[in-house]
PDB file of C-alpha atoms in Angstrom:
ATOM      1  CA  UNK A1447    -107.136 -39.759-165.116  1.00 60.00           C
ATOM      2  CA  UNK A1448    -108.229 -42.480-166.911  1.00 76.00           C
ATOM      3  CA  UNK A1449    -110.876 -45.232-165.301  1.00 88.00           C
ATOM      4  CA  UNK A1450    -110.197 -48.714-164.289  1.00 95.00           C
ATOM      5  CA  UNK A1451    -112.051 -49.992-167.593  1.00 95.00           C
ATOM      6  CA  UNK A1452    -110.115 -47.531-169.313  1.00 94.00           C
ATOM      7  CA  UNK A1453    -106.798 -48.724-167.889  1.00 95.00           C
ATOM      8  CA  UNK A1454    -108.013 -52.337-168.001  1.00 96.00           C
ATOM      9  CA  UNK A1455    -108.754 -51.955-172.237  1.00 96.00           C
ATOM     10  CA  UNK A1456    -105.182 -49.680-172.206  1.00 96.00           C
ATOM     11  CA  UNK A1457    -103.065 -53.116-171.047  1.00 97.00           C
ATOM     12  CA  UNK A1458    -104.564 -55.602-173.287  1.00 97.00           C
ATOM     13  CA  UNK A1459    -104.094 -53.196-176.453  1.00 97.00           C
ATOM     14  CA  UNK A1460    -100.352 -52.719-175.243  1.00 97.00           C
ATOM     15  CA  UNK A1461    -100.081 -56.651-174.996  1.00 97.00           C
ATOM     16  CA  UNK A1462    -101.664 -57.151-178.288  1.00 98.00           C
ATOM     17  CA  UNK A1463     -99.562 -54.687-179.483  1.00 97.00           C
ATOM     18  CA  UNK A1464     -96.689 -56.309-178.232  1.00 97.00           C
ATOM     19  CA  UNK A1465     -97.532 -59.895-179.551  1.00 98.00           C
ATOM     20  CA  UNK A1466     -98.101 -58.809-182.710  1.00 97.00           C
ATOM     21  CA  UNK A1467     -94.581 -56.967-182.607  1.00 96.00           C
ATOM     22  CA  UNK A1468     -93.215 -60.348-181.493  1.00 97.00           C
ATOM     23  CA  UNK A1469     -95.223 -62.347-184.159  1.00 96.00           C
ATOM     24  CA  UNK A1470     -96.724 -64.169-181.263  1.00 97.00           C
ATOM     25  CA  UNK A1471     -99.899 -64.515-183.710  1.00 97.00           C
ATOM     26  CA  UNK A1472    -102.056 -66.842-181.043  1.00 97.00           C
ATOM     27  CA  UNK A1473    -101.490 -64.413-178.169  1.00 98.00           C
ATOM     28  CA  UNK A1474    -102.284 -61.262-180.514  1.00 98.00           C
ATOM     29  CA  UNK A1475    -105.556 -62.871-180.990  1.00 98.00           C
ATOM     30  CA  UNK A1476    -106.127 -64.025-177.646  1.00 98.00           C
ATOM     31  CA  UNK A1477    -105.769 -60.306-176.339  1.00 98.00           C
ATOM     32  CA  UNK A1478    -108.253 -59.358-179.535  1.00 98.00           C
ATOM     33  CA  UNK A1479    -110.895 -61.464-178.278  1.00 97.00           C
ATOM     34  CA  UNK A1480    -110.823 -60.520-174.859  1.00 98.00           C
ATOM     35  CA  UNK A1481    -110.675 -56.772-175.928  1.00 98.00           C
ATOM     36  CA  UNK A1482    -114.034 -57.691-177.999  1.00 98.00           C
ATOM     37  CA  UNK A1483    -115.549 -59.038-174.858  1.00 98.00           C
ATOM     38  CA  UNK A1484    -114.508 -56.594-172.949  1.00 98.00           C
ATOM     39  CA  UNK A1485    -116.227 -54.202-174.888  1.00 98.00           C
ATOM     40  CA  UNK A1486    -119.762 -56.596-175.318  1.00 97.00           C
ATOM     41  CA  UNK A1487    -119.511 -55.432-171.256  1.00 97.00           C
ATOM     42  CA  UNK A1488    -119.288 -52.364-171.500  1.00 97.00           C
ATOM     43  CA  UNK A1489    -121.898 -51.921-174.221  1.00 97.00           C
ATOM     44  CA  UNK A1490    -124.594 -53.785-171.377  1.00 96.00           C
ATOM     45  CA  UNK A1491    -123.444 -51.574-168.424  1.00 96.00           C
ATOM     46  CA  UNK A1492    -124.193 -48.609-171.102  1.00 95.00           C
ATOM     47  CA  UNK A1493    -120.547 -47.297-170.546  1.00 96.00           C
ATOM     48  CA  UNK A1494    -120.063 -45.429-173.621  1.00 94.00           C
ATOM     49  CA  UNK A1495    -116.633 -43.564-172.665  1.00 92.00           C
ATOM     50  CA  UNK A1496    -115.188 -46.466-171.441  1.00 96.00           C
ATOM     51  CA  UNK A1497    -115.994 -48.350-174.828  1.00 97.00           C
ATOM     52  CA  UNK A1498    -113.873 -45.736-176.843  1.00 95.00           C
ATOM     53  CA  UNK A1499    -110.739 -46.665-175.548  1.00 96.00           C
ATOM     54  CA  UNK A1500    -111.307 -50.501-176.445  1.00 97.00           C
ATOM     55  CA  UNK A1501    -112.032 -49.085-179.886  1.00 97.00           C
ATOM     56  CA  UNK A1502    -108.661 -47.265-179.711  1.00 96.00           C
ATOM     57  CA  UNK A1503    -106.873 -50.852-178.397  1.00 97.00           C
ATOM     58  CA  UNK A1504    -108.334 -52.766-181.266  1.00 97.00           C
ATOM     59  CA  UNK A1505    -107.494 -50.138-183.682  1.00 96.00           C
ATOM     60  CA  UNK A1506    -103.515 -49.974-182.141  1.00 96.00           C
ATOM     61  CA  UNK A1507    -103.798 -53.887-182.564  1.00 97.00           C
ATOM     62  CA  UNK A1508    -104.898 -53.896-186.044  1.00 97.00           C
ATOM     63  CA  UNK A1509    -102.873 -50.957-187.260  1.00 95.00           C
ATOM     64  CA  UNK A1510     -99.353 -53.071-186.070  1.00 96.00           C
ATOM     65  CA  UNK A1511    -101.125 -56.260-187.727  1.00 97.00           C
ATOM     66  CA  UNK A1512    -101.170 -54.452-190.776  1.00 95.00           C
ATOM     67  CA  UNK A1513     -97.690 -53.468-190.372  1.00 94.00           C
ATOM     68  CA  UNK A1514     -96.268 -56.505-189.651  1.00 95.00           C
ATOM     69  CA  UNK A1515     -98.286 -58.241-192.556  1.00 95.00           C
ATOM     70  CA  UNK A1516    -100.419 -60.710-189.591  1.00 97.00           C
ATOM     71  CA  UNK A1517    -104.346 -60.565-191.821  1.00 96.00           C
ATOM     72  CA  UNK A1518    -105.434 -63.097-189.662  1.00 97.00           C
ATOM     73  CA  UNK A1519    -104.790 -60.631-186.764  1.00 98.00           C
ATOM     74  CA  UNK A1520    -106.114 -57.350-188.549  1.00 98.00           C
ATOM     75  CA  UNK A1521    -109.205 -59.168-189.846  1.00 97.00           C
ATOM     76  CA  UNK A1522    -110.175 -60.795-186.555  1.00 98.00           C
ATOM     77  CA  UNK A1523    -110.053 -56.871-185.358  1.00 98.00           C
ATOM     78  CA  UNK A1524    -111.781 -56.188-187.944  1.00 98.00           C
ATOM     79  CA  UNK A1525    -114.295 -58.528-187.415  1.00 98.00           C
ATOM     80  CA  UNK A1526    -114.467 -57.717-183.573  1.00 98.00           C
ATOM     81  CA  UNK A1527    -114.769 -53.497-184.479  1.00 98.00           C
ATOM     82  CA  UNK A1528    -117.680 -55.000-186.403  1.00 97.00           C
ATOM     83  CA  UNK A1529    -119.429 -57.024-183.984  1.00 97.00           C
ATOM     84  CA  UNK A1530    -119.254 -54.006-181.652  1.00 98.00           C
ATOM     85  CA  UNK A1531    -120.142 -51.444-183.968  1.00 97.00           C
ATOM     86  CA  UNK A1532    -123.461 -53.116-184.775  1.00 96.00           C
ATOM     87  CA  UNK A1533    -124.718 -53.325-181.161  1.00 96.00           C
ATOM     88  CA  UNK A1534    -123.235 -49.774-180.395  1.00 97.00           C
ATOM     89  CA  UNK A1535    -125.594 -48.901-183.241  1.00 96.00           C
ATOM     90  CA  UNK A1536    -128.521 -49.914-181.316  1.00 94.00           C
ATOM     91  CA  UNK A1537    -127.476 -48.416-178.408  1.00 94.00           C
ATOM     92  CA  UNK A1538    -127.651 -45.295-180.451  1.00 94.00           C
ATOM     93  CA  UNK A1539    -124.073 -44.193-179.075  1.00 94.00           C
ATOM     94  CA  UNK A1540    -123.250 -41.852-181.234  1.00 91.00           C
ATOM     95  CA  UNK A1541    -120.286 -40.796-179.947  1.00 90.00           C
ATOM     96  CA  UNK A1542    -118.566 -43.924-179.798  1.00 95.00           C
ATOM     97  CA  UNK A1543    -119.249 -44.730-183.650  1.00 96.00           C
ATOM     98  CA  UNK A1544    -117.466 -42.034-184.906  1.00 92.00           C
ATOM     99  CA  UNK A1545    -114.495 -44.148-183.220  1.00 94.00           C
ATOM    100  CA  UNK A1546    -115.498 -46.903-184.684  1.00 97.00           C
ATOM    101  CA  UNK A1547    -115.564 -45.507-187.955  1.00 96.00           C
ATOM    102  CA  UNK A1548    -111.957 -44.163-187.722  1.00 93.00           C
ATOM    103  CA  UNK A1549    -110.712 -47.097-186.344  1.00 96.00           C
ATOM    104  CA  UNK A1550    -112.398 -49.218-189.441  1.00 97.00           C
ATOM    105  CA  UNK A1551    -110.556 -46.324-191.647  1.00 95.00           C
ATOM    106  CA  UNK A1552    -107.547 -46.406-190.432  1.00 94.00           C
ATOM    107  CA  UNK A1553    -107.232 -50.584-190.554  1.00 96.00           C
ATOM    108  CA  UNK A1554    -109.214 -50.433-193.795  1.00 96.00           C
ATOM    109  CA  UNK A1555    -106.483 -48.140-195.735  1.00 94.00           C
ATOM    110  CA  UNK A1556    -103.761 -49.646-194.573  1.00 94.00           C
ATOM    111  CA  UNK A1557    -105.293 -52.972-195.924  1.00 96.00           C
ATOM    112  CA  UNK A1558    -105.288 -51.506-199.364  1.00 96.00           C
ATOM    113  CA  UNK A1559    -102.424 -49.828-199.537  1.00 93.00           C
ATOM    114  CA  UNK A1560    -100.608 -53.956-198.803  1.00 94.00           C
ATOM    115  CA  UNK A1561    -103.329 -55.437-200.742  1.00 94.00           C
ATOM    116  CA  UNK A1562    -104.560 -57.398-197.806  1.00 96.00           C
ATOM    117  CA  UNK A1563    -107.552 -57.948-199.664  1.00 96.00           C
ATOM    118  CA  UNK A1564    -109.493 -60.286-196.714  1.00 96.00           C
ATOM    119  CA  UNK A1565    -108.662 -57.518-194.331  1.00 97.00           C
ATOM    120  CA  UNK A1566    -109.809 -54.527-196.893  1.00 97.00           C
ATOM    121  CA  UNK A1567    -113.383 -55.964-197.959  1.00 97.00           C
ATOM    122  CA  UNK A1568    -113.882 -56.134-193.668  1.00 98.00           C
ATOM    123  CA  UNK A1569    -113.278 -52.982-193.501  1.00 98.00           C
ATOM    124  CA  UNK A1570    -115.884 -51.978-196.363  1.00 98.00           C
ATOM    125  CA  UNK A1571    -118.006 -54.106-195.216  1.00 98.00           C
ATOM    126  CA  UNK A1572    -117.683 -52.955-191.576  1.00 98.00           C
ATOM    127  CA  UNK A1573    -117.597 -48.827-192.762  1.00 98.00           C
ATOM    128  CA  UNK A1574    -121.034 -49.990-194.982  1.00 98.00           C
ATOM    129  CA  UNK A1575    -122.920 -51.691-191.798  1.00 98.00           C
ATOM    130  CA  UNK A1576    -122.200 -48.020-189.472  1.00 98.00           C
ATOM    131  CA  UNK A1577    -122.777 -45.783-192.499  1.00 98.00           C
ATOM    132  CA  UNK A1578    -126.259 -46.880-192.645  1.00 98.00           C
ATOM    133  CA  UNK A1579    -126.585 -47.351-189.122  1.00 97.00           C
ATOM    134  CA  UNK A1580    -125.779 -43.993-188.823  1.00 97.00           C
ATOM    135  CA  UNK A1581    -128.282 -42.613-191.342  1.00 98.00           C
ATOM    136  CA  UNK A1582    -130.962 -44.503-189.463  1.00 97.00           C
ATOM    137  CA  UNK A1583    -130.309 -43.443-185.920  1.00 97.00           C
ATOM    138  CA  UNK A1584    -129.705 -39.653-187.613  1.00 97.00           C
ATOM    139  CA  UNK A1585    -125.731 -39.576-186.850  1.00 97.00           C
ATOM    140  CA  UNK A1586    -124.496 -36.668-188.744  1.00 96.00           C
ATOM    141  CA  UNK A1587    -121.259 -36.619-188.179  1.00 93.00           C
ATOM    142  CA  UNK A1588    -120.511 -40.221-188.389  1.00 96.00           C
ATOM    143  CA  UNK A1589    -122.796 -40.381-191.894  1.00 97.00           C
ATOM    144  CA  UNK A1590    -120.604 -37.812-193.577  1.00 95.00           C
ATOM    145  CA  UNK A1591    -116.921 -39.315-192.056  1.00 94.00           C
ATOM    146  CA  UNK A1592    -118.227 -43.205-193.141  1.00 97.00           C
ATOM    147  CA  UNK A1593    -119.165 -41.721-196.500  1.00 96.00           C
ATOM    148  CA  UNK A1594    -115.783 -39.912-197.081  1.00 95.00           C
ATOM    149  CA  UNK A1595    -113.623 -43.110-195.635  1.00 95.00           C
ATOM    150  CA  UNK A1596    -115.225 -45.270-198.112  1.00 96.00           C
ATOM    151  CA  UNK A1597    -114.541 -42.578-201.051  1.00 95.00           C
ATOM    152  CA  UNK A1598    -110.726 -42.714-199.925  1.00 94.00           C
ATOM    153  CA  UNK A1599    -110.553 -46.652-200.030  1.00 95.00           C
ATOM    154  CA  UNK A1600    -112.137 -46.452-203.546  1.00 96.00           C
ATOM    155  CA  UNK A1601    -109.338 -44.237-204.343  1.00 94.00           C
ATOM    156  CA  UNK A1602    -106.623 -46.277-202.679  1.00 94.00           C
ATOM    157  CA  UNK A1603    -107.947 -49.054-204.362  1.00 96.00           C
ATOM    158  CA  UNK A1604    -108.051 -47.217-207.697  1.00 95.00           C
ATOM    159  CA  UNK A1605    -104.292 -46.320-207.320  1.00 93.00           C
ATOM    160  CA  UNK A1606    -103.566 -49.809-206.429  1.00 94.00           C
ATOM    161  CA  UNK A1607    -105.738 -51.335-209.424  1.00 95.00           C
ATOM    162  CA  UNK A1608    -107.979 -53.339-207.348  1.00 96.00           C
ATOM    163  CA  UNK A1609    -111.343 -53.243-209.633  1.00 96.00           C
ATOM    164  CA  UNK A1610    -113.283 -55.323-207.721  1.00 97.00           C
ATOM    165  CA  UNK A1611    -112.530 -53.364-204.392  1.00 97.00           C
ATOM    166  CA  UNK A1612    -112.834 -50.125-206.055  1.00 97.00           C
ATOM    167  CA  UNK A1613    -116.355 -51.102-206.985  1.00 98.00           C
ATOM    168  CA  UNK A1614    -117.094 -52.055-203.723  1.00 97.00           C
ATOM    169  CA  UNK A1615    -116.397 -49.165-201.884  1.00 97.00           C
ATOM    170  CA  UNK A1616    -118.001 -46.658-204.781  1.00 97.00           C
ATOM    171  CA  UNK A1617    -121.189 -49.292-204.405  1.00 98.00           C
ATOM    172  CA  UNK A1618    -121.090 -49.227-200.296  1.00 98.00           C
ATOM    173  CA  UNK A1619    -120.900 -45.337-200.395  1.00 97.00           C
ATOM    174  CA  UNK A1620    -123.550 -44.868-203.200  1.00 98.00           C
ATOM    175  CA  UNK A1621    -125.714 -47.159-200.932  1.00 98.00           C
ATOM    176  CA  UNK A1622    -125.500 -44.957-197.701  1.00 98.00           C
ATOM    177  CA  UNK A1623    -126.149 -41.621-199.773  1.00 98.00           C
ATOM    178  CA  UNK A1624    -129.093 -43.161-201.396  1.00 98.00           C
ATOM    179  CA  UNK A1625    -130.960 -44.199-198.042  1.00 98.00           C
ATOM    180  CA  UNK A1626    -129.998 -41.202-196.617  1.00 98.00           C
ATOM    181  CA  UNK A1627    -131.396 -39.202-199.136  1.00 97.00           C
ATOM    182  CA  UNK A1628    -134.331 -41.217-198.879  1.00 97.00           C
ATOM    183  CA  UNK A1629    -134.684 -40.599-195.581  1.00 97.00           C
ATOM    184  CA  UNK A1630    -134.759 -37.221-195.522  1.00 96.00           C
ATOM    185  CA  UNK A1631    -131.837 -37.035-194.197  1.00 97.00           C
ATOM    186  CA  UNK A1632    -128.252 -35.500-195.521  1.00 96.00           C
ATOM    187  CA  UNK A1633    -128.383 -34.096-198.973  1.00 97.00           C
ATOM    188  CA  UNK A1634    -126.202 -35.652-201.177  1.00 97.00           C
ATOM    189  CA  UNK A1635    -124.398 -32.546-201.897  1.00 96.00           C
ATOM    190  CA  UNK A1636    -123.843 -32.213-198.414  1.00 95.00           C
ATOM    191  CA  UNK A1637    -122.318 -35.516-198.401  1.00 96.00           C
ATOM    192  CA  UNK A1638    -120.146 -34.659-201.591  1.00 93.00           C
ATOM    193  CA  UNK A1639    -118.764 -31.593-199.742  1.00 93.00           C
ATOM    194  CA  UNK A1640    -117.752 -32.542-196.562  1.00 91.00           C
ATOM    195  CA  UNK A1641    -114.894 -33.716-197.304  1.00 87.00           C
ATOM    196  CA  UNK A1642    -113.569 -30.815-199.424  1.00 84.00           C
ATOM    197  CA  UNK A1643    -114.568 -28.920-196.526  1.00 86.00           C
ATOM    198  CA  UNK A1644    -112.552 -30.562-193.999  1.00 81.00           C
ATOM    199  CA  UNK A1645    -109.406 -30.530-196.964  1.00 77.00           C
ATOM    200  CA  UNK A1646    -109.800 -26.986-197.325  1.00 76.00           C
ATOM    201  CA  UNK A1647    -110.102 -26.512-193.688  1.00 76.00           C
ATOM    202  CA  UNK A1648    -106.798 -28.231-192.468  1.00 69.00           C
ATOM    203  CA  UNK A1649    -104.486 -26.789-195.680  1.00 67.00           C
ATOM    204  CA  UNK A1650    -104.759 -24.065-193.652  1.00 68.00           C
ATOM    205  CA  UNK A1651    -103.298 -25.541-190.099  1.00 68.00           C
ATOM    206  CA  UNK A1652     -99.536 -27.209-190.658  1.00 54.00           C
ATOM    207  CA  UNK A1653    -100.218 -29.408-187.430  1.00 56.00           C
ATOM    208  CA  UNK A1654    -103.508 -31.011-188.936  1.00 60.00           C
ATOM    209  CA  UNK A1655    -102.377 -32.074-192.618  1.00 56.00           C
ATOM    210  CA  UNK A1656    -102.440 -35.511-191.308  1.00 58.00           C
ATOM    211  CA  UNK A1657    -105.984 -35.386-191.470  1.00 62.00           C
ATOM    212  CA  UNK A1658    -106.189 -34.626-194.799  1.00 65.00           C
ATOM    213  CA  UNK A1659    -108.416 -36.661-196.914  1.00 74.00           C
ATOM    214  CA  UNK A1660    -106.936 -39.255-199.401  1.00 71.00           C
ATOM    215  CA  UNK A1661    -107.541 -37.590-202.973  1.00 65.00           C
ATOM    216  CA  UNK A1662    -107.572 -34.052-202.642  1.00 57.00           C
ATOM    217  CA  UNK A1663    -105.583 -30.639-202.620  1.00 51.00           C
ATOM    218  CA  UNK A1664    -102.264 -30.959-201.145  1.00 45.00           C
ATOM    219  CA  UNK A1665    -100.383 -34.177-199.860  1.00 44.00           C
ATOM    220  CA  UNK A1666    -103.012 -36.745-198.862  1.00 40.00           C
ATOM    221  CA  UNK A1667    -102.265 -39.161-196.521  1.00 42.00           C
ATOM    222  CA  UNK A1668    -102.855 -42.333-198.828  1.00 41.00           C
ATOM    223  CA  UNK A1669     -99.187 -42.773-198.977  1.00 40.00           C
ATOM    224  CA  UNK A1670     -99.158 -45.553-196.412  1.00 37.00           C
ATOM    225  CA  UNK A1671     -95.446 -46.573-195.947  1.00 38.00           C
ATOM    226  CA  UNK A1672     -94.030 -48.542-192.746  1.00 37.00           C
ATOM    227  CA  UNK A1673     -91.682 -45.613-192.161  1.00 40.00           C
ATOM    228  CA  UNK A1674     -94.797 -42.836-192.413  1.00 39.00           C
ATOM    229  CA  UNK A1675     -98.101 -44.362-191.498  1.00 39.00           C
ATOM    230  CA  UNK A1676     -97.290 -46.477-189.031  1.00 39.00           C
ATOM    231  CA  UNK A1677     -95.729 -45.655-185.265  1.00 42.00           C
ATOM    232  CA  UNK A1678     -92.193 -46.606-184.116  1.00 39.00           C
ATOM    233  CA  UNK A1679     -91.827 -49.361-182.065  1.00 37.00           C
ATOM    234  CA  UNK A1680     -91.241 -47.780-178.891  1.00 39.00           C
ATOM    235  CA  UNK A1681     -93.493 -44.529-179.678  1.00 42.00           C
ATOM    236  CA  UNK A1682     -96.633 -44.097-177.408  1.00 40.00           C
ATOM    237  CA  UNK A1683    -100.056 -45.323-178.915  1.00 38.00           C
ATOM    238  CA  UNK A1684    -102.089 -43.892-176.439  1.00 41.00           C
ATOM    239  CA  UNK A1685    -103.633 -41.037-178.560  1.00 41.00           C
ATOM    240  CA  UNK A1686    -107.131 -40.230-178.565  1.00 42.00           C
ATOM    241  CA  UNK A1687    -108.648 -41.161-182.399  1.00 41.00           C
ATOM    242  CA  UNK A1688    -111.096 -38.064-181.925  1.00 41.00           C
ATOM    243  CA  UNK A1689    -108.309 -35.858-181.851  1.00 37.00           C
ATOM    244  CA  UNK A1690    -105.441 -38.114-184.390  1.00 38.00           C
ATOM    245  CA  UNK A1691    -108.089 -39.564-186.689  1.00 38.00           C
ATOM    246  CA  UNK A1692    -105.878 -40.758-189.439  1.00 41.00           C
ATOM    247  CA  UNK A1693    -102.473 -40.249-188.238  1.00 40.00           C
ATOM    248  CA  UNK A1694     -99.448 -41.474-190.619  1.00 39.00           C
ATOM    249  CA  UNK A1695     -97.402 -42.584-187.730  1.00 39.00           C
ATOM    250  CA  UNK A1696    -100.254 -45.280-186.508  1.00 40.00           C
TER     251      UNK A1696
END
């Protein structure tokens, strides 16, 4: 049963989504911004649960932008996971950032894999701000999943022959690992391994190979295409992230 601000940050993500479907640009950012300050609400009335499913609206929104080729759409997401992110940070909610790290993902690799280049260094640049947010409030898990996202868009990027993007991301990941090694916090091996783990891990469950990490054993899921990465028009977008982290069909 979801809440009222759950069911509140549900409708505008559907109407976003469905502006941006209609290429009814003005309204898809209109429903953006209020989802953004929605969310600045719910992040001063401490409501932490509530402010994951305005995560999964904005990610829904920017997925479709992507989709439908709108930047200006998935970078003003973008922009808005970003804002939200950083106070989150301070709030220390570290549940909530692992959403907004999967969200930033999932925009973030679609961005690369059509070369929306505005849209893809917002991403980086959003993954960079909660990777080291996350090494200085001592998130574990969202350290290690912010360090592996940015070591898929460097590959994505690689594949696509973006140099200066690749770069980026190799340079934003490097950063994180080196304060967090400084901080006595995750090893860098740890950091290196965590995503062979989770690679190993779901080769060995059929229904989880859409989690599997861009750039190792078995069929990644870099291969963004309309028809694979992104949902069907009338297919329901109401999935949890924690649960469909980098599905093919969103």
């Amino acid at each position: 049963m979801f809440s009222l601000n759950e069911q509140k940050a549900i409708e505008l993500g559907e109407s976003g989504e469905r502006a941006v479907r209609e290429q009814n640009e003005y309204d898809a950012l209109q429903y953006a911004e209020y989802l953004r300050e929605f969310g600045q609400e719910l992040l001063e009335g401490d409501l932490e649960n509530d402010l994951k499913r305005v995560v999964i609206s904005l990610r829904n929104i920017g997925n479709k932008a992507i989709q439908k080729k709108i930047e200006d759409v998935a970078s003003t997401v973008l922009s808005d996971l970003k804002f939200l992110s950083e106070a989150a940070i301070d709030k220390n909610f570290s549940n909530v950032m692992w959403s907004f790290s999967k969200a930033t993902q999932e925009i973030g690799k679609g961005a690369v894999q059509f070369q929306m280049l505005e849209s893809a260094k917002l991403a980086l640049d959003t993954l960079k701000i909660i990777g080291l947010g996350a090494v200085e409030k001592k998130m574990e898990v969202v350290t290690l999943w912010t360090t592996m996202s940015l070591e898929e868009m460097a590959y994505l990027a690689n594949r696509q022959q973006l140099e200066d993007l690749t770069e980026e991301a190799k340079e934003a990941r490097e950063e994180i690992i080196e304060y967090s090694e400084d901080s006595g916090f995750i090893a860098r091996e740890q950091i290196e391994k965590y995503p062979q783990l989770i690679a190993q891990t779901v080769s060995q469950f059929s229904e989880l190979q859409n989690l599997q990490p861009a750039g190792y054993d078995a069929r990644p899921n870099e291969e963004f295409t309309e028809e694979e990465f992104f949902e069907e028009e009338g297919e329901d977008v109401q999935q949890e992230p924690e649960t469909k982290a980098t599905r093919k069909d969103k």
